[in-house]
Coordinates of C-alpha atoms and ligand atoms in Angstrom, one line a residue:
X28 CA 0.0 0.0 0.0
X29 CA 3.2 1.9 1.2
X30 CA 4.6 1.5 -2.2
X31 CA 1.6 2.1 -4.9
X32 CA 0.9 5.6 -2.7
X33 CA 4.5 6.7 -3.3
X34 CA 3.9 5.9 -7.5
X35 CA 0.7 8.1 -6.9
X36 CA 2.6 10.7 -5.4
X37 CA 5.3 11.1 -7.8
X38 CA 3.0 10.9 -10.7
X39 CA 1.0 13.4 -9.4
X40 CA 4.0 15.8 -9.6
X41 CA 5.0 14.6 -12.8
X42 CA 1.7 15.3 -14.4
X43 CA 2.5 19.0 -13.0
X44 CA 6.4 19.5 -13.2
X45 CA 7.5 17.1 -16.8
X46 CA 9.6 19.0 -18.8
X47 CA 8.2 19.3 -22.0
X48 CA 10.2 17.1 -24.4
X49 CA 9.2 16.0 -27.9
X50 CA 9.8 12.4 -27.1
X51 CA 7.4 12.1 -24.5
X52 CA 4.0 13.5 -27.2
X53 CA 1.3 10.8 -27.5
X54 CA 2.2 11.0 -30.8
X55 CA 5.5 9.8 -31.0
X56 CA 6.2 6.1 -31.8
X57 CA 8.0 3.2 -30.8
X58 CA 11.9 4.0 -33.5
X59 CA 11.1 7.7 -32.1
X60 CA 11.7 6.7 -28.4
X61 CA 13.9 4.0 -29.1
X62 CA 16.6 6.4 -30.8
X63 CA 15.7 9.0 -28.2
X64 CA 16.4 6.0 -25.4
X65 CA 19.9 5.3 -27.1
X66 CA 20.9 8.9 -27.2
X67 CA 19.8 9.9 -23.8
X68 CA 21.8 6.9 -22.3
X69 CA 25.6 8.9 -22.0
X70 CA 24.0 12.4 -23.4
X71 CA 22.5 15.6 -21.5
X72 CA 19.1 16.2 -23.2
X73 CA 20.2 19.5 -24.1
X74 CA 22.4 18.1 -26.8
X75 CA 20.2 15.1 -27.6
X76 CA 16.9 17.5 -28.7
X77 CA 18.7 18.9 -32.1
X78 CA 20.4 15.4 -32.5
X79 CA 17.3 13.3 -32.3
X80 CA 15.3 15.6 -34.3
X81 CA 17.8 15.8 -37.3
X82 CA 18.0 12.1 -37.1
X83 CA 14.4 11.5 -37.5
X84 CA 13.9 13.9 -40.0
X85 CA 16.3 11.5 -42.1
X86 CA 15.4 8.3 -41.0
X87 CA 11.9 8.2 -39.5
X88 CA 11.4 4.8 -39.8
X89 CA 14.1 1.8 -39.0
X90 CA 14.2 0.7 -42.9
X91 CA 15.6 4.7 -43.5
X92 CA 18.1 4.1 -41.9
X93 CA 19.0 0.3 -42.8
X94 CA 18.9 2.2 -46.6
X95 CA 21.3 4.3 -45.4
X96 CA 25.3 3.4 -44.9
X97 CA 26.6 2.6 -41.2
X98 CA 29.1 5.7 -41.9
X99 CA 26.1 8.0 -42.6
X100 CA 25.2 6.9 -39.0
X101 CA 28.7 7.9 -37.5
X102 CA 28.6 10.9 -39.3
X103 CA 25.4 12.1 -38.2
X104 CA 26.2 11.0 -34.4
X105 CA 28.6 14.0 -34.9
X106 CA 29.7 14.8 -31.5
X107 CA 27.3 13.0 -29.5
X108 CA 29.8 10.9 -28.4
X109 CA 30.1 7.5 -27.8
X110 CA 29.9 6.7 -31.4
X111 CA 29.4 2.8 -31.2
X112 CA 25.6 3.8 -30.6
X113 CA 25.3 5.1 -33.9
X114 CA 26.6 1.8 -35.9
X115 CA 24.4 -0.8 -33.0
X116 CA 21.7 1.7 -33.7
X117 CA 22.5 1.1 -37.3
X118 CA 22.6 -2.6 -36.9
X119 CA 19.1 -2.6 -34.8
X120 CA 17.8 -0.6 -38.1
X121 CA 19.0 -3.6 -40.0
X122 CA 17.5 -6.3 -37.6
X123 CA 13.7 -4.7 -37.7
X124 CA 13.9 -3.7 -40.9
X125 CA 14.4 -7.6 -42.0
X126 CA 12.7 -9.7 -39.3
X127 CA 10.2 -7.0 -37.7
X128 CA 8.8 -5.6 -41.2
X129 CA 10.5 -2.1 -40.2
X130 CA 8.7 -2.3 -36.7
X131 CA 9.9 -2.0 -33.4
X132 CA 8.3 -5.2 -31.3
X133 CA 6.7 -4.8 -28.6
X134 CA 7.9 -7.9 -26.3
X135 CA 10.4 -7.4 -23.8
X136 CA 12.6 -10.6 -24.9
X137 CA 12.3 -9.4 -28.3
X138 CA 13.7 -5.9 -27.5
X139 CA 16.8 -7.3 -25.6
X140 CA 17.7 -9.6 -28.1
X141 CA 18.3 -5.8 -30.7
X142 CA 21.8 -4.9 -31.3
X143 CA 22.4 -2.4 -28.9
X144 CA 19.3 -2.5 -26.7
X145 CA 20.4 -3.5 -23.4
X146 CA 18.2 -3.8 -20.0
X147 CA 17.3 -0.4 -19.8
X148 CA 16.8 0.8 -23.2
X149 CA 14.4 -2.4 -23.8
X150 CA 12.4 -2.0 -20.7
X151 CA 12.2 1.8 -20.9
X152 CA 10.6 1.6 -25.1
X153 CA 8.5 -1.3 -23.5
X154 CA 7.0 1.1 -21.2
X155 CA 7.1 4.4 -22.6
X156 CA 6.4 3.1 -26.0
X157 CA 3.9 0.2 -25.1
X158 CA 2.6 1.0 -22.0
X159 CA 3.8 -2.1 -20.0
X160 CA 4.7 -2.6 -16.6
X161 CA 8.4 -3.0 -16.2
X162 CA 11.1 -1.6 -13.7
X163 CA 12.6 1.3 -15.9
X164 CA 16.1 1.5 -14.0
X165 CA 18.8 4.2 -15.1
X166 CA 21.3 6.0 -12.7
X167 CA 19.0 8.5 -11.9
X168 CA 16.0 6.6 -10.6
X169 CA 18.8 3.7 -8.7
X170 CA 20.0 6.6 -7.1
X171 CA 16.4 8.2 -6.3
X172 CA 14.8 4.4 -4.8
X173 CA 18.2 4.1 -3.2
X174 CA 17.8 7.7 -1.0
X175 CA 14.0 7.5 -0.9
X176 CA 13.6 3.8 0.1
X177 CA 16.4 2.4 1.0
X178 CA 17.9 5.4 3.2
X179 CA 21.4 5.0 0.9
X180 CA 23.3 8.3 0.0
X181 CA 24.0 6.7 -3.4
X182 CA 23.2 3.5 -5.3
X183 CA 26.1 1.3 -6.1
X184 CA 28.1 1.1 -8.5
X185 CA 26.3 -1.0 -11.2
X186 CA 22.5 -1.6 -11.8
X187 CA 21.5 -4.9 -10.2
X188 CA 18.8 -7.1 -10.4
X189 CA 18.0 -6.4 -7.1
X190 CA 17.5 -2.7 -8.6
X191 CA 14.8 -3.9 -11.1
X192 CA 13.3 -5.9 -8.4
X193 CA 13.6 -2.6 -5.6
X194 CA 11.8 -0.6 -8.5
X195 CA 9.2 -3.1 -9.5
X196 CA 8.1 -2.9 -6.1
X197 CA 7.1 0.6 -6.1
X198 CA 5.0 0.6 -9.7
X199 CA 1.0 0.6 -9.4
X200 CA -0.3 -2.6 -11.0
X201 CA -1.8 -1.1 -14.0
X202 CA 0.6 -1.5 -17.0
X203 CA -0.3 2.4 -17.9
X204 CA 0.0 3.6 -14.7
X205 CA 3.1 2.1 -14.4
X206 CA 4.9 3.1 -17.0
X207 CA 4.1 6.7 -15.8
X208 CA 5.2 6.4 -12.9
X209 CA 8.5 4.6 -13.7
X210 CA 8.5 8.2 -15.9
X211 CA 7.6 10.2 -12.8
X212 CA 10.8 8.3 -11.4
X213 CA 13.7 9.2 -13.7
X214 CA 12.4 12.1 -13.8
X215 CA 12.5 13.1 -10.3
X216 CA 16.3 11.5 -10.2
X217 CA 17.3 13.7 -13.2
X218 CA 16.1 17.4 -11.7
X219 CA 15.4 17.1 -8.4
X220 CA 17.2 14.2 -6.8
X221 CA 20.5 15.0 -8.6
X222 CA 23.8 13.7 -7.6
X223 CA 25.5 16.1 -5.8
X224 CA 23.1 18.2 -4.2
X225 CA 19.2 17.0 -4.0
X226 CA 16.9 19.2 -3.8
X227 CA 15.0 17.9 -1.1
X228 CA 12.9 20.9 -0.7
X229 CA 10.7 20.8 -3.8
X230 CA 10.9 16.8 -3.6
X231 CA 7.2 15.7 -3.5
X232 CA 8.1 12.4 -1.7
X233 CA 10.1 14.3 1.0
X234 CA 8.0 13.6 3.5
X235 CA 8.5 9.7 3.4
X236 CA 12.0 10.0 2.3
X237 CA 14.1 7.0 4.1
X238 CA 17.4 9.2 3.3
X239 CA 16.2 12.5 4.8
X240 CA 14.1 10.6 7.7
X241 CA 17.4 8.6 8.3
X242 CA 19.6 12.2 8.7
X243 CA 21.0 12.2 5.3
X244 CA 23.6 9.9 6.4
X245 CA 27.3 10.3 4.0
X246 CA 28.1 7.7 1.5
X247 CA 29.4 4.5 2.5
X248 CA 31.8 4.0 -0.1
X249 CA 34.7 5.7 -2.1
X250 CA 33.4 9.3 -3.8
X251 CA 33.3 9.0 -7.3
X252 CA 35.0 11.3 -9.6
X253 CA 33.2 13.0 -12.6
X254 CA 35.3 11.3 -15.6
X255 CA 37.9 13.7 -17.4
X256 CA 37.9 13.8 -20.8
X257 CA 40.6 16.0 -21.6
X258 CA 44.2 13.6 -22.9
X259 CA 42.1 10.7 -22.9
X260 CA 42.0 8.6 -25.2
X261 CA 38.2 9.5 -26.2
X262 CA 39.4 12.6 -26.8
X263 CA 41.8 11.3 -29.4
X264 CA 38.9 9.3 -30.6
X265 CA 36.8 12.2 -31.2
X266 CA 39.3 13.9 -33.0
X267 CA 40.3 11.4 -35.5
X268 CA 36.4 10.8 -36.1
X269 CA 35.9 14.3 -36.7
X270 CA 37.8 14.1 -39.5
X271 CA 36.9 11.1 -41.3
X272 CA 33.5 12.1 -40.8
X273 CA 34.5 15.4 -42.8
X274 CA 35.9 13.8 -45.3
X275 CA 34.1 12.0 -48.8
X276 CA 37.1 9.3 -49.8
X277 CA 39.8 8.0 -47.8
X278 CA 41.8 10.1 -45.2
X279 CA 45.9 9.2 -45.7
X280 CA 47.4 8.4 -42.5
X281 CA 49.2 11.6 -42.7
X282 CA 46.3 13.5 -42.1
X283 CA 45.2 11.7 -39.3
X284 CA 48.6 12.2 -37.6
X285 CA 48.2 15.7 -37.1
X286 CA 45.2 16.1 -35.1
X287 CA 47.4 14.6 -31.8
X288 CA 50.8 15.0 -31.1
X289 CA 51.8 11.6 -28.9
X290 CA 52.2 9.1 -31.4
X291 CA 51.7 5.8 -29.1
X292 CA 48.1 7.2 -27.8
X293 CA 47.0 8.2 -31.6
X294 CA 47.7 4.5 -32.7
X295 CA 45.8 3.7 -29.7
X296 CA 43.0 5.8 -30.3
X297 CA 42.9 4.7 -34.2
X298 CA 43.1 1.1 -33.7
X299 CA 40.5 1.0 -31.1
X300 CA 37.8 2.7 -33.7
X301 CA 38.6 0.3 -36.3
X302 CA 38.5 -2.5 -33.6
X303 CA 34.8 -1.2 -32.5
X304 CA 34.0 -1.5 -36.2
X305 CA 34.0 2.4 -36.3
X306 CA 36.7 3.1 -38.7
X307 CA 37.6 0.7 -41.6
X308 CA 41.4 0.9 -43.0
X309 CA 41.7 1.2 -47.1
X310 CA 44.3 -1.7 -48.2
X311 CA 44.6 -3.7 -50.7
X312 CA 46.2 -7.2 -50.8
X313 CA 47.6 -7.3 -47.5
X314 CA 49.4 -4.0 -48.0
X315 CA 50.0 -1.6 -45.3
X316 CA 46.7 1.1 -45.4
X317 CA 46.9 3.7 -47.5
X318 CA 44.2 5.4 -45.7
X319 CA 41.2 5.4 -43.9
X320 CA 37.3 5.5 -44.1
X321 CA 34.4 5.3 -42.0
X322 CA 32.4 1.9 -41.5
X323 CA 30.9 1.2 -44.6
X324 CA 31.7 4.1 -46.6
X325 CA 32.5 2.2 -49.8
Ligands
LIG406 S1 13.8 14.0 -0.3 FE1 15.7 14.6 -1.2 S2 17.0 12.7 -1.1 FE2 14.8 12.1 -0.7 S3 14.1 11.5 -2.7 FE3 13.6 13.6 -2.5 S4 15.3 14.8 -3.4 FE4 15.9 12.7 -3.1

């Protein structure tokens, strides 16, 4: 009873506070959310709104895309980063376009068996797509069940079953009503109970907040540090992406040896693309390259 009162509270606050994004219109179907899903995984939704929009504009409908080259993926992934979403998105494309008639199914063991859709994404399209009743877990809503039931500063380190079972518990029966509410959660763990500082005040489930009930108690474990970006490696990455995505034919070697000055981390960098299926090398009977494309460029 506990439980399906504190799904009623938070939807009642999310039918008042939702940010208004285009992914969440009635309208919007099943590829729609999925890409938005993929996008939203390692991306502020700032930088995802232009991004998903330009993407379905081009390819509104999986068999678009599966038209469409896997390098026409990486190069409208632009800076998005983490580009091995665009190519598994790319791949999924491919996948419904030839067994699903271009659809997106709607079964949850049909959705994790896509190229690239993993726990979450498949149980967040089932719901926010579908309208079933599944645990929808991200960071945000671990770290908002583990403060406002659980009475833990943070969630560990990794989503756990026990985290799809923690969350289950809390969704109304109702498949509809569930699926909103497991909206109403990662949404209240994205704005208001945020990492570093929560903001307890405007929280609507304050009041039976385990956490804030319990003194908000300090973390048990190490602090995590943001991840730097800056000389790493993804960095490199981005760079040497950035310009084979410029470019029409193949890019020499030469040119992608000036965009970073440490020779040993540039290798690096380039032969983990090409390993990822990113970046394809231009040879020709076991020759060295004489250049480079993107996946599936031609
Ligand atoms: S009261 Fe504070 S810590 Fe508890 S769930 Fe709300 S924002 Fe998070």
């Amino acid at each position: 009873m506990r439980d399906v009162s504190f799904a009623d509270t938070a939807i009642e606050w999310f039918d008042d506070n939702a940010r208004d994004l285009p992914w969440r219109e009635p309208d919007v179907g099943a590829w729609a959310i999925l890409v938005s899903e993929v996008m939203l995984q390692q991306t502020p939704v700032v930088r995802v709104l232009p991004a998903w929009r330009a993407w379905l504009d081009r390819w509104p409908d999986p068999p678009a895309l599966a038209a469409d080259s896997p390098a026409e993926a990486i190069r409208m992934w632009n800076r998005l980063g983490y580009p091995r979403r665009a190519l598994r998105l790319h791949e999924c494309a491919t996948v419904l376009t030839e067994r699903y008639d271009g659809k997106v199914p709607t079964g949850l063991d049909e959705l994790l068996a896509l190229p690239g859709v993993g726990s979450y994404t498949a149980r967040a399209v089932a719901a926010f797509a579908y309208g079933q009743r599944h645990p929808v877990v991200d960071t945000n809503v671990r770290r908002f069940v583990a403060r406002a039931v659980d009475g833990a500063a943070d969630a560990g380190p990794a989503t756990r079953p026990a985290d799809l079972v923690a969350t289950a518990a809390l969704l109304p029966a109702e498949p509809a009503r569930a699926a909103r509410a497991s909206a109403a959660f990662m949404e209240l763990g994205a704005v208001v109970c945020v990492a570093r500082t929560p903001r307890c005040g405007v929280c609507p489930v304050a009041g039976r907040c385990a956490w804030r009930a319990a003194g908000r108690p300090a973390p048990s474990g190490p602090s995590r540090r943001p991840q730097r970006y800056a000389g790493t490696d993804r960095q490199v990455r981005g760079l040497l992406l950035a310009v084979l995505r410029e470019a029409t034919g193949p890019v020499p070697q030469q040119r992608l040896d000036v965009v970073w000055g440490d020779d040993l981390q540039r290798r690096r960098a380039l032969a983990s693309l090409i390993e990822d299926g990113l970046v394809e090398p231009v040879a020709r009977d076991g020759a060295p390259p004489t250049g480079y494309t993107l996946a599936g460029q031609g």
